[in-house]
mmCIF file of C-alpha atoms in Angstrom:
data_model
loop_
_atom_site.group_PDB
_atom_site.id
_atom_site.type_symbol
_atom_site.label_atom_id
_atom_site.label_comp_id
_atom_site.label_asym_id
_atom_site.label_seq_id
_atom_site.Cartn_x
_atom_site.Cartn_y
_atom_site.Cartn_z
ATOM 1 C CA UNK F 1 -5.339 29.398 10.839
ATOM 2 C CA UNK F 2 -4.592 26.031 12.253
ATOM 3 C CA UNK F 3 -4.489 26.009 16.267
ATOM 4 C CA UNK F 4 -5.042 23.869 19.020
ATOM 5 C CA UNK F 5 -8.470 22.712 20.210
ATOM 6 C CA UNK F 6 -9.599 22.407 23.615
ATOM 7 C CA UNK F 7 -8.696 18.891 23.704
ATOM 8 C CA UNK F 8 -5.273 19.389 22.685
ATOM 9 C CA UNK F 9 -5.680 18.071 19.060
ATOM 10 C CA UNK F 10 -4.160 20.123 15.984
ATOM 11 C CA UNK F 11 -6.647 21.846 14.366
ATOM 12 C CA UNK F 12 -4.447 21.453 11.135
ATOM 13 C CA UNK F 13 -5.109 17.469 11.575
ATOM 14 C CA UNK F 14 -7.585 17.497 8.653
ATOM 15 C CA UNK F 15 -5.077 18.862 6.154
ATOM 16 C CA UNK F 16 -2.929 16.584 7.517
ATOM 17 C CA UNK F 17 -5.173 13.732 6.805
ATOM 18 C CA UNK F 18 -5.928 14.782 3.387
ATOM 19 C CA UNK F 19 -2.001 14.661 2.791
ATOM 20 C CA UNK F 20 -1.681 11.181 4.160
ATOM 21 C CA UNK F 21 -4.757 10.015 1.997
ATOM 22 C CA UNK F 22 -3.480 11.806 -1.094
ATOM 23 C CA UNK F 23 -0.114 9.923 -0.480
ATOM 24 C CA UNK F 24 -2.237 6.290 -0.344
ATOM 25 C CA UNK F 25 -4.324 7.190 -3.598
ATOM 26 C CA UNK F 26 -0.721 8.598 -5.150
ATOM 27 C CA UNK F 27 0.945 5.306 -4.670
ATOM 28 C CA UNK F 28 -2.034 3.198 -5.993
ATOM 29 C CA UNK F 29 -1.752 5.423 -9.087
ATOM 30 C CA UNK F 30 2.150 4.962 -9.509
ATOM 31 C CA UNK F 31 1.381 1.189 -9.350
ATOM 32 C CA UNK F 32 -1.211 1.817 -12.720
ATOM 33 C CA UNK F 33 0.797 4.035 -14.515
ATOM 34 C CA UNK F 34 3.720 1.477 -13.779
ATOM 35 C CA UNK F 35 1.458 -1.218 -15.242
ATOM 36 C CA UNK F 36 0.709 1.103 -18.321
ATOM 37 C CA UNK F 37 4.395 1.242 -18.870
ATOM 38 C CA UNK F 38 4.669 -2.381 -18.852
ATOM 39 C CA UNK F 39 1.705 -3.325 -20.798
ATOM 40 C CA UNK F 40 2.462 -0.826 -23.750
ATOM 41 C CA UNK F 41 6.109 -2.277 -23.977
ATOM 42 C CA UNK F 42 7.399 0.926 -22.888
ATOM 43 C CA UNK F 43 9.440 -0.293 -19.934
ATOM 44 C CA UNK F 44 12.918 0.619 -21.734
ATOM 45 C CA UNK F 45 11.400 3.486 -23.424
ATOM 46 C CA UNK F 46 14.038 5.314 -21.265
ATOM 47 C CA UNK F 47 16.929 2.762 -21.801
ATOM 48 C CA UNK F 48 18.827 4.064 -18.665
ATOM 49 C CA UNK F 49 18.626 5.419 -15.427
ATOM 50 C CA UNK F 50 18.651 8.187 -13.598
ATOM 51 C CA UNK F 51 19.030 9.733 -16.802
ATOM 52 C CA UNK F 52 16.350 9.023 -19.690
ATOM 53 C CA UNK F 53 19.208 8.465 -22.181
ATOM 54 C CA UNK F 54 23.016 8.792 -21.809
ATOM 55 C CA UNK F 55 22.910 12.500 -22.842
ATOM 56 C CA UNK F 56 19.626 13.737 -21.451
ATOM 57 C CA UNK F 57 17.511 13.360 -17.965
ATOM 58 C CA UNK F 58 14.132 13.774 -20.423
ATOM 59 C CA UNK F 59 12.893 11.916 -23.358
ATOM 60 C CA UNK F 60 13.706 13.103 -26.782
ATOM 61 C CA UNK F 61 11.744 13.088 -29.960
ATOM 62 C CA UNK F 62 13.288 10.284 -31.384
ATOM 63 C CA UNK F 63 12.291 7.923 -28.494
ATOM 64 C CA UNK F 64 8.796 8.126 -29.863
ATOM 65 C CA UNK F 65 5.439 7.188 -27.728
ATOM 66 C CA UNK F 66 7.544 4.671 -25.531
ATOM 67 C CA UNK F 67 10.156 7.221 -24.161
ATOM 68 C CA UNK F 68 7.006 9.709 -23.465
ATOM 69 C CA UNK F 69 5.213 7.126 -21.346
ATOM 70 C CA UNK F 70 8.383 5.535 -19.365
ATOM 71 C CA UNK F 71 9.350 9.490 -18.944
ATOM 72 C CA UNK F 72 5.836 10.511 -17.630
ATOM 73 C CA UNK F 73 6.089 7.631 -14.960
ATOM 74 C CA UNK F 74 9.090 8.661 -13.960
ATOM 75 C CA UNK F 75 7.725 12.383 -13.616
ATOM 76 C CA UNK F 76 4.796 11.015 -11.565
ATOM 77 C CA UNK F 77 7.532 9.906 -8.934
ATOM 78 C CA UNK F 78 8.190 13.745 -8.391
ATOM 79 C CA UNK F 79 4.560 14.571 -7.768
ATOM 80 C CA UNK F 80 4.072 11.960 -5.390
ATOM 81 C CA UNK F 81 7.610 12.775 -3.421
ATOM 82 C CA UNK F 82 5.872 16.336 -3.170
ATOM 83 C CA UNK F 83 3.083 15.342 -1.602
ATOM 84 C CA UNK F 84 4.743 13.151 0.667
ATOM 85 C CA UNK F 85 7.232 15.633 1.898
ATOM 86 C CA UNK F 86 4.126 17.779 2.587
ATOM 87 C CA UNK F 87 2.956 14.930 4.587
ATOM 88 C CA UNK F 88 6.205 15.209 6.454
ATOM 89 C CA UNK F 89 6.071 18.738 7.137
ATOM 90 C CA UNK F 90 2.476 18.628 8.475
ATOM 91 C CA UNK F 91 3.503 16.112 10.868
ATOM 92 C CA UNK F 92 6.225 17.732 12.257
ATOM 93 C CA UNK F 93 4.362 20.730 12.714
ATOM 94 C CA UNK F 94 1.379 18.901 14.803
ATOM 95 C CA UNK F 95 1.116 20.360 18.284
ATOM 96 C CA UNK F 96 1.301 18.715 20.627
ATOM 97 C CA UNK F 97 3.971 16.918 19.113
ATOM 98 C CA UNK F 98 3.225 13.032 17.965
ATOM 99 C CA UNK F 99 6.240 10.928 17.881
ATOM 100 C CA UNK F 100 4.418 8.011 16.452
ATOM 101 C CA UNK F 101 2.817 10.056 13.584
ATOM 102 C CA UNK F 102 6.213 11.814 12.942
ATOM 103 C CA UNK F 103 7.892 7.934 12.538
ATOM 104 C CA UNK F 104 5.291 6.941 10.363
ATOM 105 C CA UNK F 105 5.416 10.176 8.138
ATOM 106 C CA UNK F 106 8.984 9.731 7.821
ATOM 107 C CA UNK F 107 8.829 5.968 6.952
ATOM 108 C CA UNK F 108 6.272 6.408 4.139
ATOM 109 C CA UNK F 109 8.615 9.218 2.412
ATOM 110 C CA UNK F 110 11.788 6.995 2.593
ATOM 111 C CA UNK F 111 9.631 4.461 0.677
ATOM 112 C CA UNK F 112 9.369 6.931 -2.318
ATOM 113 C CA UNK F 113 13.362 7.013 -3.056
ATOM 114 C CA UNK F 114 13.854 3.439 -2.534
ATOM 115 C CA UNK F 115 11.078 2.858 -4.849
ATOM 116 C CA UNK F 116 12.908 4.906 -7.292
ATOM 117 C CA UNK F 117 16.244 3.114 -7.042
ATOM 118 C CA UNK F 118 14.330 -0.163 -7.592
ATOM 119 C CA UNK F 119 12.775 0.992 -10.603
ATOM 120 C CA UNK F 120 16.411 2.171 -11.675
ATOM 121 C CA UNK F 121 17.934 -1.132 -11.319
ATOM 122 C CA UNK F 122 14.552 -2.667 -13.060
ATOM 123 C CA UNK F 123 15.770 -0.508 -16.352
ATOM 124 C CA UNK F 124 19.408 -1.277 -15.839
ATOM 125 C CA UNK F 125 18.791 -4.986 -15.610
ATOM 126 C CA UNK F 126 17.041 -4.806 -18.941
ATOM 127 C CA UNK F 127 13.390 -5.694 -17.267
ATOM 128 C CA UNK F 128 14.669 -8.698 -15.570
ATOM 129 C CA UNK F 129 11.394 -10.319 -14.516
ATOM 130 C CA UNK F 130 12.317 -10.889 -10.872
ATOM 131 C CA UNK F 131 13.487 -7.165 -10.356
ATOM 132 C CA UNK F 132 10.209 -6.292 -11.814
ATOM 133 C CA UNK F 133 8.387 -8.233 -9.195
ATOM 134 C CA UNK F 134 10.324 -6.763 -6.570
ATOM 135 C CA UNK F 135 9.362 -3.112 -7.878
ATOM 136 C CA UNK F 136 5.738 -4.223 -7.517
ATOM 137 C CA UNK F 137 6.169 -5.650 -4.002
ATOM 138 C CA UNK F 138 8.004 -2.676 -2.968
ATOM 139 C CA UNK F 139 5.264 -0.370 -3.965
ATOM 140 C CA UNK F 140 2.805 -2.684 -1.833
ATOM 141 C CA UNK F 141 5.173 -2.021 1.044
ATOM 142 C CA UNK F 142 5.212 1.807 0.480
ATOM 143 C CA UNK F 143 1.417 1.635 0.283
ATOM 144 C CA UNK F 144 1.247 -0.039 3.348
ATOM 145 C CA UNK F 145 3.228 2.581 5.144
ATOM 146 C CA UNK F 146 1.220 5.425 3.408
ATOM 147 C CA UNK F 147 -1.671 3.576 4.705
ATOM 148 C CA UNK F 148 -0.352 3.055 8.303
ATOM 149 C CA UNK F 149 0.348 7.094 8.248
ATOM 150 C CA UNK F 150 -3.060 7.777 6.949
ATOM 151 C CA UNK F 151 -4.946 5.874 9.736
ATOM 152 C CA UNK F 152 -2.786 7.256 12.551
ATOM 153 C CA UNK F 153 -3.742 10.664 11.482
ATOM 154 C CA UNK F 154 -7.555 9.755 11.857
ATOM 155 C CA UNK F 155 -6.945 8.824 15.814
ATOM 156 C CA UNK F 156 -4.759 9.485 18.714
ATOM 157 C CA UNK F 157 -1.381 8.388 20.037
ATOM 158 C CA UNK F 158 -3.166 6.773 23.228
ATOM 159 C CA UNK F 159 -2.297 3.168 24.056
ATOM 160 C CA UNK F 160 -3.863 0.425 21.459
ATOM 161 C CA UNK F 161 -6.677 -1.552 22.824
ATOM 162 C CA UNK F 162 -8.146 -4.516 20.941
ATOM 163 C CA UNK F 163 -11.675 -4.452 19.465
ATOM 164 C CA UNK F 164 -11.821 -8.302 19.046
ATOM 165 C CA UNK F 165 -10.565 -11.339 20.796
ATOM 166 C CA UNK F 166 -7.013 -12.278 20.543
ATOM 167 C CA UNK F 167 -7.562 -15.240 18.155
ATOM 168 C CA UNK F 168 -9.524 -13.002 15.730
ATOM 169 C CA UNK F 169 -6.592 -10.554 15.599
ATOM 170 C CA UNK F 170 -4.298 -13.493 15.044
ATOM 171 C CA UNK F 171 -6.502 -14.585 12.312
ATOM 172 C CA UNK F 172 -6.468 -10.954 10.727
ATOM 173 C CA UNK F 173 -2.914 -11.041 10.910
ATOM 174 C CA UNK F 174 -2.951 -14.397 9.016
ATOM 175 C CA UNK F 175 -5.093 -13.144 6.441
ATOM 176 C CA UNK F 176 -2.848 -10.094 5.947
ATOM 177 C CA UNK F 177 0.069 -12.692 5.672
ATOM 178 C CA UNK F 178 -1.624 -14.919 3.235
ATOM 179 C CA UNK F 179 -2.877 -11.318 1.115
ATOM 180 C CA UNK F 180 1.119 -10.830 0.581
ATOM 181 C CA UNK F 181 1.473 -14.432 -0.357
ATOM 182 C CA UNK F 182 -1.002 -13.791 -3.204
ATOM 183 C CA UNK F 183 0.629 -10.798 -4.373
ATOM 184 C CA UNK F 184 4.205 -12.317 -4.758
ATOM 185 C CA UNK F 185 2.888 -15.359 -6.543
ATOM 186 C CA UNK F 186 1.008 -13.071 -8.757
ATOM 187 C CA UNK F 187 4.490 -11.543 -9.626
ATOM 188 C CA UNK F 188 5.633 -14.952 -10.278
ATOM 189 C CA UNK F 189 2.733 -15.476 -12.583
ATOM 190 C CA UNK F 190 3.455 -12.198 -14.382
ATOM 191 C CA UNK F 191 6.990 -12.743 -14.788
ATOM 192 C CA UNK F 192 5.835 -16.134 -16.598
ATOM 193 C CA UNK F 193 3.398 -14.531 -19.091
ATOM 194 C CA UNK F 194 3.697 -12.435 -22.250
ATOM 195 C CA UNK F 195 3.711 -8.776 -20.901
ATOM 196 C CA UNK F 196 7.226 -8.209 -20.278
ATOM 197 C CA UNK F 197 7.314 -4.416 -20.816
ATOM 198 C CA UNK F 198 9.775 -4.749 -24.014
ATOM 199 C CA UNK F 199 9.901 -7.097 -26.789
ATOM 200 C CA UNK F 200 13.448 -8.142 -25.756
ATOM 201 C CA UNK F 201 12.565 -8.771 -22.231
ATOM 202 C CA UNK F 202 13.091 -12.305 -20.791
ATOM 203 C CA UNK F 203 10.885 -14.194 -18.812
ATOM 204 C CA UNK F 204 11.392 -16.070 -15.404
ATOM 205 C CA UNK F 205 11.149 -19.604 -16.898
ATOM 206 C CA UNK F 206 8.225 -20.698 -14.957
ATOM 207 C CA UNK F 207 5.475 -22.837 -16.725
ATOM 208 C CA UNK F 208 2.438 -20.309 -16.878
ATOM 209 C CA UNK F 209 -0.317 -23.098 -16.291
ATOM 210 C CA UNK F 210 1.262 -24.352 -13.446
ATOM 211 C CA UNK F 211 2.203 -21.066 -11.625
ATOM 212 C CA UNK F 212 -1.067 -19.576 -12.299
ATOM 213 C CA UNK F 213 -2.762 -22.817 -10.530
ATOM 214 C CA UNK F 214 -0.573 -21.847 -7.419
ATOM 215 C CA UNK F 215 -1.531 -18.304 -7.465
ATOM 216 C CA UNK F 216 -5.208 -19.372 -7.718
ATOM 217 C CA UNK F 217 -5.057 -21.775 -4.866
ATOM 218 C CA UNK F 218 -3.520 -19.012 -2.798
ATOM 219 C CA UNK F 219 -6.796 -16.644 -3.694
ATOM 220 C CA UNK F 220 -8.726 -19.577 -2.614
ATOM 221 C CA UNK F 221 -7.179 -19.678 0.868
ATOM 222 C CA UNK F 222 -7.428 -16.149 1.155
ATOM 223 C CA UNK F 223 -11.175 -15.976 0.398
ATOM 224 C CA UNK F 224 -11.773 -18.954 2.873
ATOM 225 C CA UNK F 225 -10.128 -16.768 5.427
ATOM 226 C CA UNK F 226 -11.754 -13.980 4.830
ATOM 227 C CA UNK F 227 -14.934 -15.507 4.776
ATOM 228 C CA UNK F 228 -14.205 -17.064 8.180
ATOM 229 C CA UNK F 229 -13.182 -13.720 9.670
ATOM 230 C CA UNK F 230 -16.327 -12.326 8.681
ATOM 231 C CA UNK F 231 -18.520 -14.662 10.185
ATOM 232 C CA UNK F 232 -16.254 -14.617 13.506
ATOM 233 C CA UNK F 233 -16.482 -10.719 13.599
ATOM 234 C CA UNK F 234 -20.296 -11.203 13.598
ATOM 235 C CA UNK F 235 -20.194 -13.597 16.033
ATOM 236 C CA UNK F 236 -18.368 -11.762 18.546
ATOM 237 C CA UNK F 237 -20.221 -8.793 17.976
ATOM 238 C CA UNK F 238 -17.193 -6.912 16.834
ATOM 239 C CA UNK F 239 -17.584 -3.356 15.874
ATOM 240 C CA UNK F 240 -19.526 -2.471 12.770
ATOM 241 C CA UNK F 241 -16.182 -0.883 11.442
ATOM 242 C CA UNK F 242 -14.622 -4.112 11.420
ATOM 243 C CA UNK F 243 -17.464 -6.341 10.067
ATOM 244 C CA UNK F 244 -17.770 -3.476 7.446
ATOM 245 C CA UNK F 245 -13.859 -4.143 6.477
ATOM 246 C CA UNK F 246 -14.275 -7.910 6.378
ATOM 247 C CA UNK F 247 -17.011 -7.337 4.111
ATOM 248 C CA UNK F 248 -15.405 -5.110 1.588
ATOM 249 C CA UNK F 249 -12.217 -7.479 1.671
ATOM 250 C CA UNK F 250 -14.415 -10.422 0.332
ATOM 251 C CA UNK F 251 -16.103 -8.131 -2.421
ATOM 252 C CA UNK F 252 -12.553 -6.928 -3.400
ATOM 253 C CA UNK F 253 -11.472 -10.512 -3.411
ATOM 254 C CA UNK F 254 -14.402 -11.657 -5.795
ATOM 255 C CA UNK F 255 -14.072 -8.886 -8.021
ATOM 256 C CA UNK F 256 -10.344 -9.323 -8.407
ATOM 257 C CA UNK F 257 -10.998 -13.061 -8.719
ATOM 258 C CA UNK F 258 -13.477 -12.349 -11.745
ATOM 259 C CA UNK F 259 -10.912 -10.177 -13.348
ATOM 260 C CA UNK F 260 -8.310 -13.032 -13.192
ATOM 261 C CA UNK F 261 -10.131 -15.672 -14.496
ATOM 262 C CA UNK F 262 -11.440 -13.708 -17.162
ATOM 263 C CA UNK F 263 -8.214 -12.595 -18.298
ATOM 264 C CA UNK F 264 -6.865 -15.847 -18.243
ATOM 265 C CA UNK F 265 -9.404 -17.199 -20.228
ATOM 266 C CA UNK F 266 -9.283 -14.467 -23.100
ATOM 267 C CA UNK F 267 -5.652 -14.343 -23.373
ATOM 268 C CA UNK F 268 -4.673 -11.760 -20.913
ATOM 269 C CA UNK F 269 -5.932 -8.492 -22.681
ATOM 270 C CA UNK F 270 -4.168 -5.397 -21.863
ATOM 271 C CA UNK F 271 -7.101 -3.752 -20.370
ATOM 272 C CA UNK F 272 -8.084 -6.428 -17.913
ATOM 273 C CA UNK F 273 -4.226 -7.083 -16.824
ATOM 274 C CA UNK F 274 -4.197 -3.416 -15.927
ATOM 275 C CA UNK F 275 -7.539 -3.646 -14.089
ATOM 276 C CA UNK F 276 -6.068 -6.798 -12.153
ATOM 277 C CA UNK F 277 -2.945 -4.782 -10.783
ATOM 278 C CA UNK F 278 -5.238 -2.018 -9.777
ATOM 279 C CA UNK F 279 -7.312 -4.475 -7.909
ATOM 280 C CA UNK F 280 -4.203 -6.130 -6.268
ATOM 281 C CA UNK F 281 -3.672 -2.463 -4.624
ATOM 282 C CA UNK F 282 -7.491 -2.716 -3.965
ATOM 283 C CA UNK F 283 -7.365 -5.922 -2.026
ATOM 284 C CA UNK F 284 -4.235 -5.121 -0.218
ATOM 285 C CA UNK F 285 -5.615 -1.931 0.983
ATOM 286 C CA UNK F 286 -8.794 -4.432 2.215
ATOM 287 C CA UNK F 287 -6.642 -6.633 3.898
ATOM 288 C CA UNK F 288 -4.669 -3.985 6.035
ATOM 289 C CA UNK F 289 -8.065 -2.181 7.031
ATOM 290 C CA UNK F 290 -9.160 -5.579 8.496
ATOM 291 C CA UNK F 291 -5.942 -5.885 10.217
ATOM 292 C CA UNK F 292 -6.670 -2.158 11.342
ATOM 293 C CA UNK F 293 -9.789 -2.981 12.616
ATOM 294 C CA UNK F 294 -8.790 -5.277 15.416
ATOM 295 C CA UNK F 295 -7.629 -2.439 17.579
ATOM 296 C CA UNK F 296 -8.166 1.204 18.104
ATOM 297 C CA UNK F 297 -6.301 4.055 20.281
ATOM 298 C CA UNK F 298 -7.863 5.548 23.145
ATOM 299 C CA UNK F 299 -7.157 9.490 23.545
ATOM 300 C CA UNK F 300 -4.794 9.858 26.428
ATOM 301 C CA UNK F 301 -7.102 12.411 27.813
ATOM 302 C CA UNK F 302 -9.926 9.723 28.483
ATOM 303 C CA UNK F 303 -7.349 7.759 30.493
ATOM 304 C CA UNK F 304 -7.865 7.543 34.414
ATOM 305 C CA UNK F 305 -4.754 9.091 36.189
ATOM 306 C CA UNK F 306 -2.326 7.413 37.525
ATOM 307 C CA UNK F 307 -1.372 7.726 40.986
ATOM 308 C CA UNK F 308 1.756 9.939 40.324
ATOM 309 C CA UNK F 309 -0.892 12.446 38.214
ATOM 310 C CA UNK F 310 -3.356 12.095 41.325
ATOM 311 C CA UNK F 311 -0.752 13.240 43.939
ATOM 312 C CA UNK F 312 0.569 16.193 41.375
ATOM 313 C CA UNK F 313 -2.860 17.305 41.092
ATOM 314 C CA UNK F 314 -3.442 17.021 45.165
ATOM 315 C CA UNK F 315 -0.118 19.548 45.299
ATOM 316 C CA UNK F 316 -1.548 22.098 42.858
#
């Protein structure tokens, strides 16, 4: 049975951390299944929303495999919602109450219905490539919220203390911003390519070669920043966790770059495009890990007492 330890930490914390981590993993899997919907041309397997057809909320036999794939992706959203709701409940049951943790849990939860609505708009606009791109980017925002929630479950609510000098914290923020830019441009590349999600879906009209070059340029910029931050962390003797996070970011980028170039040179095979989508999630998570490693929260119990606290103790 969960209780309170002698440090005032809720002993149910491991359960909460597992729920939060499951939310992160679930959101990444939703990106993967969403990619499967698009890559199998099942984007309009359920041609309307929120119902699957005008008469039914579920797929029908007449809709075939495409309907099953699209409806299956919708069902996974409900599974993820259940995990997220369980995380919110667990966060609100924490004793002592942790306001920051509660807010993060609610923020991660609200991302699920918002993402579902954007997905519905995607269907109702017949897979407009700009809306499809927004759908993917919304998933990245939800993943960021879920990641922040998970990381907060592993620490305390004490004041955040920098682990590296201010210039390196700024460099980490810049790296995260450039990572986001890479994701945005990546959706433009996707919107100009052949995998539209349905044979009748429109494309965004951008030249695939030109926008792919822009995407490659932003990737090279990101890789340069990542290598720089890895060397900088080592130079200032940053905590091992920070150096490790920067190294993992570089590895994720190199792996994603290899997949990207191979898929481009081989005519965008479905398997590699799907792997590239999942790789985008890993790069994004790695960038968030670097950003998170630039500070840590000190448990409130380890902070020196304030003058007011001292006076109160003297009275006792």
